[in-house]
CSV table of C-alpha atoms in Angstrom, one decimal:
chain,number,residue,atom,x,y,z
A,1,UNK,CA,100.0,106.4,89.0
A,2,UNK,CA,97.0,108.0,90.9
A,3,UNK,CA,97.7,109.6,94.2
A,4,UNK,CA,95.2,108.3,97.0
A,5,UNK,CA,93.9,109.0,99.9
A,6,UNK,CA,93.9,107.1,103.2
A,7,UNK,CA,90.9,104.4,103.2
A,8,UNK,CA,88.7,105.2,105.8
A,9,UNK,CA,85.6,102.3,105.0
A,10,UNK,CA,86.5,98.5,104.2
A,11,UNK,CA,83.6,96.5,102.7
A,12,UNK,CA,83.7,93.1,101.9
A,13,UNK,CA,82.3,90.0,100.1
A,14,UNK,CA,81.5,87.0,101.7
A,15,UNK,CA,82.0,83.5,100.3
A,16,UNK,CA,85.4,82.7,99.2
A,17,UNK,CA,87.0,85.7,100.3
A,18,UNK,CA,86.0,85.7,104.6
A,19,UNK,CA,84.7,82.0,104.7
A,20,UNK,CA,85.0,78.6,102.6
A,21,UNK,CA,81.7,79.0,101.1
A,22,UNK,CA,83.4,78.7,97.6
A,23,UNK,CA,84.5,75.1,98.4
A,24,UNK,CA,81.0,74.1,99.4
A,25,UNK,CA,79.3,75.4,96.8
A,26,UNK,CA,81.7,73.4,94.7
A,27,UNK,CA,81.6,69.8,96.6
A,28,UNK,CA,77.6,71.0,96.0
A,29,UNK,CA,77.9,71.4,92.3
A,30,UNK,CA,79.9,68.4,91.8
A,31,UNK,CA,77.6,65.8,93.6
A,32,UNK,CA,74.8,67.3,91.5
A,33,UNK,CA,77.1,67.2,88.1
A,34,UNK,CA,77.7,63.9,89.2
A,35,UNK,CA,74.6,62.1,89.7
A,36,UNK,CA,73.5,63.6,85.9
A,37,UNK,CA,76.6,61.5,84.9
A,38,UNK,CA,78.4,64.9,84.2
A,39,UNK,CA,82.0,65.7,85.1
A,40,UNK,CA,83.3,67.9,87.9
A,41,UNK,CA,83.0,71.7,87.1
A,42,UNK,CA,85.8,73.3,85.6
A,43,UNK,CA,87.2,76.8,86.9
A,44,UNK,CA,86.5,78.2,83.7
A,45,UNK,CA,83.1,77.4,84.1
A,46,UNK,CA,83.1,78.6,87.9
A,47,UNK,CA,84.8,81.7,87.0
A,48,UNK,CA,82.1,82.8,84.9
A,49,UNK,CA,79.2,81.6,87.4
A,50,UNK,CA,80.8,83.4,90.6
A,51,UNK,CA,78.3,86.1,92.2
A,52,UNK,CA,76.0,86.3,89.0
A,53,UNK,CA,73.2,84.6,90.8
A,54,UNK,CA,70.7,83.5,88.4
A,55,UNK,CA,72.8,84.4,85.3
A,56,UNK,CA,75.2,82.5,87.1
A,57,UNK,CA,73.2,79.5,87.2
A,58,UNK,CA,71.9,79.3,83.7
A,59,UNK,CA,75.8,79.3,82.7
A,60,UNK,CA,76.5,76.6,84.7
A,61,UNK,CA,73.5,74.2,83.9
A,62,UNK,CA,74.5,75.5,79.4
A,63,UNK,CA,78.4,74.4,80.3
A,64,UNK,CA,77.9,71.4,81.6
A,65,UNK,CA,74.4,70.3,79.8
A,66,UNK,CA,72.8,69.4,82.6
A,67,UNK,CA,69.3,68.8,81.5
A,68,UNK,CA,67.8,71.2,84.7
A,69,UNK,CA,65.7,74.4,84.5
A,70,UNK,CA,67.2,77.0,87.0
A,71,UNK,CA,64.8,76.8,89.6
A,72,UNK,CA,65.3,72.8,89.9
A,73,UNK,CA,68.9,73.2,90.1
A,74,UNK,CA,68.8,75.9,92.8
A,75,UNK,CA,66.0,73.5,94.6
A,76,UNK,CA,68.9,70.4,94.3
A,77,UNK,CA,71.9,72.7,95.5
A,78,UNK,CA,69.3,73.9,98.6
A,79,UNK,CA,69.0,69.8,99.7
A,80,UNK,CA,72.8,70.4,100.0
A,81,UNK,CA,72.8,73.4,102.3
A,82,UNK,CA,73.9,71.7,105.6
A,83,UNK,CA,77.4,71.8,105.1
A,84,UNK,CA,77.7,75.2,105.1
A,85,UNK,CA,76.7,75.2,108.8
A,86,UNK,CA,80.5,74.3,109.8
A,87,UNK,CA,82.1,77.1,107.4
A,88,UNK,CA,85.3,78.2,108.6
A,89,UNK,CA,87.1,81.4,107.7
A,90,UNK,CA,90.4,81.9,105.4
A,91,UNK,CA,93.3,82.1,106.5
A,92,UNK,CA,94.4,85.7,107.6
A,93,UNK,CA,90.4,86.6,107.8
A,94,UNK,CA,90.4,87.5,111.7
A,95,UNK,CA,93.5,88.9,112.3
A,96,UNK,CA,92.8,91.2,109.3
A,97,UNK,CA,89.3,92.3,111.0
A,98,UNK,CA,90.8,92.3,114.1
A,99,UNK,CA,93.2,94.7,113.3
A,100,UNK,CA,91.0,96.7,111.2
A,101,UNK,CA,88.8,97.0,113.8
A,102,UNK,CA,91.6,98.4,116.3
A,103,UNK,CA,93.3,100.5,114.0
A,104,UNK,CA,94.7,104.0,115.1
A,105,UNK,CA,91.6,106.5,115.7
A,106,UNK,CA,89.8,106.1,113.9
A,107,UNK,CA,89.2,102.7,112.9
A,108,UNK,CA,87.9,102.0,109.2
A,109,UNK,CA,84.0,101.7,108.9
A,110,UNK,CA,83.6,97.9,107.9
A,111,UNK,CA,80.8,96.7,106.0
A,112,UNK,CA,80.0,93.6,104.2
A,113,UNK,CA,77.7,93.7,100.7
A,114,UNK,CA,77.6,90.1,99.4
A,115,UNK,CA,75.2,88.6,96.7
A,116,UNK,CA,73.7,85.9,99.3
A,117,UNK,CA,70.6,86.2,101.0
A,118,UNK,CA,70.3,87.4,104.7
A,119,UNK,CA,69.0,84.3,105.8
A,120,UNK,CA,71.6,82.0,103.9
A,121,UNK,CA,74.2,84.7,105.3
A,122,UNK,CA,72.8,83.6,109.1
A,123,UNK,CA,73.1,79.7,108.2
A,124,UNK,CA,76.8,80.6,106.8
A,125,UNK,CA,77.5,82.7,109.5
A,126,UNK,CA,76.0,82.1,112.6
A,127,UNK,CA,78.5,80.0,114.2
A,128,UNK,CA,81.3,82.5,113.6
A,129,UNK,CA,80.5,85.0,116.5
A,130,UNK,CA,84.4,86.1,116.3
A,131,UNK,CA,83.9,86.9,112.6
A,132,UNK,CA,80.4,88.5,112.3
A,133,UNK,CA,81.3,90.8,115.5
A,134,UNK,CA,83.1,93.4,113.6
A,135,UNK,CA,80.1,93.9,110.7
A,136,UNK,CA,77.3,96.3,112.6
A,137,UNK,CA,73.9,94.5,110.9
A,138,UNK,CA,73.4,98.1,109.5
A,139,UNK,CA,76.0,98.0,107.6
A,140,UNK,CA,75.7,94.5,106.0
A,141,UNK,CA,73.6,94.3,102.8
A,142,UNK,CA,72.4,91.6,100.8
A,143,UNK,CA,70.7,90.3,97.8
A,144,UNK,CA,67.1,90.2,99.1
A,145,UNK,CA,67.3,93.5,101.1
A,146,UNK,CA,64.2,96.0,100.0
A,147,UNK,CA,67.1,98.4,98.9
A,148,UNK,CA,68.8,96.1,96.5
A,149,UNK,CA,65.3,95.3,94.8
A,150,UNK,CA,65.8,98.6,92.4
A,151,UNK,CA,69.4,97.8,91.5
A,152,UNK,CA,71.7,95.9,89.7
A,153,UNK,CA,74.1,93.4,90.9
A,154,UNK,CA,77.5,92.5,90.7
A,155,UNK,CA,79.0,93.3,88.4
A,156,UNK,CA,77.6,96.5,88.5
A,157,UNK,CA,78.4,98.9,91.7
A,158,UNK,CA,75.1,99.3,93.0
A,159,UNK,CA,75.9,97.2,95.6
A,160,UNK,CA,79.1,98.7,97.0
A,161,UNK,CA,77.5,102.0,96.3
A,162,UNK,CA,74.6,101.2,99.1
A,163,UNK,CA,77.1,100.0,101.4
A,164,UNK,CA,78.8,103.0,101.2
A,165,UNK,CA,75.5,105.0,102.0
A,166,UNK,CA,75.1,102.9,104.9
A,167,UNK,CA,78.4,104.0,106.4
A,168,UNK,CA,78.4,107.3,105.8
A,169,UNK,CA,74.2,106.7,107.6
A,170,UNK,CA,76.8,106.2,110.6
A,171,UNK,CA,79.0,108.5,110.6
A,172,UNK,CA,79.4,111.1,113.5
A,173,UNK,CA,81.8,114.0,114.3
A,174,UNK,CA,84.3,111.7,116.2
A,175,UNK,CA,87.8,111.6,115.1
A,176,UNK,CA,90.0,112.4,111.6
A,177,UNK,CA,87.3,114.0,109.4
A,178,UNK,CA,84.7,114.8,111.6
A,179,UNK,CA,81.6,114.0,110.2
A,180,UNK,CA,82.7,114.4,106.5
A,181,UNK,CA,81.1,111.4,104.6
A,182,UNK,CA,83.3,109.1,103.3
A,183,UNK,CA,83.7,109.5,99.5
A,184,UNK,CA,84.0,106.2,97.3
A,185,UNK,CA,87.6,106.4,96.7
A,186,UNK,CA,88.2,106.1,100.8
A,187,UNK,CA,86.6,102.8,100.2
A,188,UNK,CA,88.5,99.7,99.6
A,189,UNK,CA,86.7,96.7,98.2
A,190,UNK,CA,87.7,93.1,99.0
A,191,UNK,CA,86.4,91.0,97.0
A,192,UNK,CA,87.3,87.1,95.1
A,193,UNK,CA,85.3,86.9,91.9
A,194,UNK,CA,85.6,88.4,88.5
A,195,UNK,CA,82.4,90.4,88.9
A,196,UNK,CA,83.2,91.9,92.3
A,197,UNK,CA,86.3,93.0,91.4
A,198,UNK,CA,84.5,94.7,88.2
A,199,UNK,CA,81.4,96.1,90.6
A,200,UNK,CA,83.9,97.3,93.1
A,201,UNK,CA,85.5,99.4,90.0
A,202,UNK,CA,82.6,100.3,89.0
A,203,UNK,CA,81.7,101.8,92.1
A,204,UNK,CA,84.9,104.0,91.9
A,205,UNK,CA,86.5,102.4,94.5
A,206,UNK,CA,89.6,100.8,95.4
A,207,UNK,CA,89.9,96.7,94.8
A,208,UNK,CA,92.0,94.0,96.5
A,209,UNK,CA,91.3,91.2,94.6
A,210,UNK,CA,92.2,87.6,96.8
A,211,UNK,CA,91.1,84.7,94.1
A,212,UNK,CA,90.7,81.1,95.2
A,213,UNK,CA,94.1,79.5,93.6
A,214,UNK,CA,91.5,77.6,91.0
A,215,UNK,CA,90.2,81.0,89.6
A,216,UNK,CA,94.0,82.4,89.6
A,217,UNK,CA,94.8,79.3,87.5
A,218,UNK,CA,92.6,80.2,84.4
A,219,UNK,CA,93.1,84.1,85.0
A,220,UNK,CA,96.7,83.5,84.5
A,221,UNK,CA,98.0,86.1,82.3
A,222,UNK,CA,94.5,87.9,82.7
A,223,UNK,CA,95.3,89.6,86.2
A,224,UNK,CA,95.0,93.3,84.2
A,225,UNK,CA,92.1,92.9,82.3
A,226,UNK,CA,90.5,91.6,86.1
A,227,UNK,CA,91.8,94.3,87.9
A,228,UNK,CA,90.5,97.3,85.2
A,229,UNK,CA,87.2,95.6,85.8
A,230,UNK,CA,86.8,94.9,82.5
A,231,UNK,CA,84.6,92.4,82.5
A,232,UNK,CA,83.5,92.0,78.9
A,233,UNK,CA,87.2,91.2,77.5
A,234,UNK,CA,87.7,88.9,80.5
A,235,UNK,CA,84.4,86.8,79.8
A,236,UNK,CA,85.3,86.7,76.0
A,237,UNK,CA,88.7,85.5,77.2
A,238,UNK,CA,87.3,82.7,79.6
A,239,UNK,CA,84.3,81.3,76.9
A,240,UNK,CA,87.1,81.1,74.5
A,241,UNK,CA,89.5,79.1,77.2
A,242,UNK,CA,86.1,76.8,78.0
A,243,UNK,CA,85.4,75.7,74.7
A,244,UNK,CA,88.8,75.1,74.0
A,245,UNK,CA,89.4,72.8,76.7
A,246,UNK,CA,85.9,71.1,76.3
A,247,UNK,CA,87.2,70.1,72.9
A,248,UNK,CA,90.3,68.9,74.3
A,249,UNK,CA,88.4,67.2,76.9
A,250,UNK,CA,91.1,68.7,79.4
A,251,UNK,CA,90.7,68.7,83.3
A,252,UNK,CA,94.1,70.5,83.7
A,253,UNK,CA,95.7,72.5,85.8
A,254,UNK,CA,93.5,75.7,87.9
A,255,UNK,CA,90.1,73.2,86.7
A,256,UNK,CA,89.9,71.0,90.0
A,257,UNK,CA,92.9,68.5,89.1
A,258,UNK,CA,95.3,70.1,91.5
A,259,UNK,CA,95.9,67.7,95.0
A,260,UNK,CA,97.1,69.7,98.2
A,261,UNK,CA,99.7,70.3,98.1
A,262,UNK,CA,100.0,71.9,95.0
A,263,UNK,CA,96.9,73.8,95.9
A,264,UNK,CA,99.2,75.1,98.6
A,265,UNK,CA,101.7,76.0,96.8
A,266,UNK,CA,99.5,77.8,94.5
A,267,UNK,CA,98.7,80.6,97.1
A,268,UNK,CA,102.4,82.0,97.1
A,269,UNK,CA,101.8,84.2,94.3
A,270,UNK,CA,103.4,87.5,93.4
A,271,UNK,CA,101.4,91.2,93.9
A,272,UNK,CA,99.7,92.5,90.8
A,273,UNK,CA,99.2,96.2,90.8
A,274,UNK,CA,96.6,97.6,88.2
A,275,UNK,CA,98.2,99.9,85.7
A,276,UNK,CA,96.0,102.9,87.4
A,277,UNK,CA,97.3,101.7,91.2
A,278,UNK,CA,93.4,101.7,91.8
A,279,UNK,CA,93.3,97.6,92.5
A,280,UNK,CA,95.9,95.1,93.3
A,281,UNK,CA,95.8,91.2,93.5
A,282,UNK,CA,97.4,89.2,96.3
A,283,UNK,CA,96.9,85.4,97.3
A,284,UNK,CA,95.7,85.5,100.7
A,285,UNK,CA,94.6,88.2,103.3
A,286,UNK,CA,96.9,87.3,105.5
A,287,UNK,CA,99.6,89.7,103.3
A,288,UNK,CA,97.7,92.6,102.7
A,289,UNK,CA,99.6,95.8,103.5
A,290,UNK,CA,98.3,98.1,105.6
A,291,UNK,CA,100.0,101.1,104.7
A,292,UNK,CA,99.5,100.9,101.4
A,293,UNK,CA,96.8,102.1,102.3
A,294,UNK,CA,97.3,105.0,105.1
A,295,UNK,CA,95.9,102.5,107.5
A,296,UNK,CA,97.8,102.5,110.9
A,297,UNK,CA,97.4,99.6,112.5
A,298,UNK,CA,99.1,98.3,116.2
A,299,UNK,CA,102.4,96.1,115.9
């Protein structure tokens, strides 16, 4: 296994990873499946849709034959968009941030580079002073920003790879490493989804991937294809789970059928290390290690 260097820049996704977005964007889908007559979404459907914006979409409306073009689906899910305003964040977000942000000198540049718009980021967002407080707005990027019109997203680095060029915009002579730019493996990339573990990879960074229980259920035995970032073998692998259970007309277990409590016990889960040591998977932020990474952080 590789040897690494300390990180010195975290960047982050957004929805699902530091807020519930992921929830509400499925409540969203569902009422919308629903009133078609259609079933609630399946994880192997979500799994495939997660940060692929409008690729993302036209899976979603094939899966489940909903009889919508793209643009009148995204135009139904944006009558939905209130409940978004009372987004709270995961458990372990702030404390993780918190010490991030007060970690021994110096700190880790944060950044966050998420596939939602700047303005839907506000509507997410805005409420959460104690959250948004440790991203400087320089070093948040988004899908609408002028730099990201010339580039690919996720799963493709681009994204991660602009972030980083908006740290290292920042970075002075203070403290370990002067004002040597940070190189993309001192970045560590958190991400939720499939494709942001891949993009993060891509990038030639380092990944922690922290999947929503639902997306952990139908990656089950998958967890080292994920964490390679590839992509390709995964998505066969998922299509192949889809169709399988759409024959079997199967709502089972990591598809939505799980109550609370077993959603709750599904976040105890083991750490996956990538073969490489260049991405791991852990089921919440609140037990990331620290020095795994060479960050020192206060007791």
């Amino acid at each position: 296994m590789a040897t690494f260097p300390p990180i010195r820049a975290c960047i982050f996704d957004l929805d699902g990873l530091l807020i519930n977005s992921e929830d509400i964007y499925t409540e969203i889908y569902n009422k919308i499946l629903h009133s078609y007559g259609k079933p609630s979404l399946k994880w192997t459907t979500k799994a495939l849709q997660q940060s692929r914006g409008k690729m993302g979409h036209e899976r979603l409306i094939t899966s489940t034959h909903l009889p919508l073009t793209v643009p009148e689906f995204q135009s139904q899910v944006s009558t939905h968009h209130h409940p978004f305003t009372t987004s709270h964040p995961l458990p372990g977000v702030l404390p993780l941030l918190q010490r991030l942000s007060t970690a021994s000198p110096p700190p880790p540049h944060l950044a966050l580079a998420s596939s939602t718009t700047s303005s839907f980021f506000q509507k997410k967002t805005s409420h959460l002073p104690s959250l948004t407080c440790h991203f400087p707005p320089r070093n948040c990027l988004f899908r609408d920003d002028a730099d990201m019109q010339s580039k690919k997203g996720k799963p493709a680095g681009d994204i991660f790879l602009l972030a980083l060029e908006r740290v290292n915009a920042s970075v002075t002579g203070d403290g370990e490493g002067g004002g040597r730019r940070v190189r993309a493996d001192e970045c560590l990339v958190f991400e939720d989804s499939i494709a942001g573990v891949a993009a993060g990879r891509a990038a030639g960074m380092r990944v922690c991937w922290v999947p929503h229980w639902g997306l952990r259920g139908v990656c089950r035995g998958m967890e080292e294809l994920v964490l390679a970032g590839k992509m390709d073998e995964v998505e066969g692998r998922l299509l192949a789970l889809e169709a399988e259970r759409a024959g079997l007309g199967s709502t089972t277990e990591g598809e939505g059928s799980m109550d609370a409590g077993e959603a709750e016990g599904a976040g105890r889960v083991d750490r996956i290390v990538s073969e490489d040591g260049w991405a791991e998977m852990i089921g919440s932020l609140e037990e990331f290690d620290y020095a795994e990474y060479g960050i020192r952080v206060p007791d």
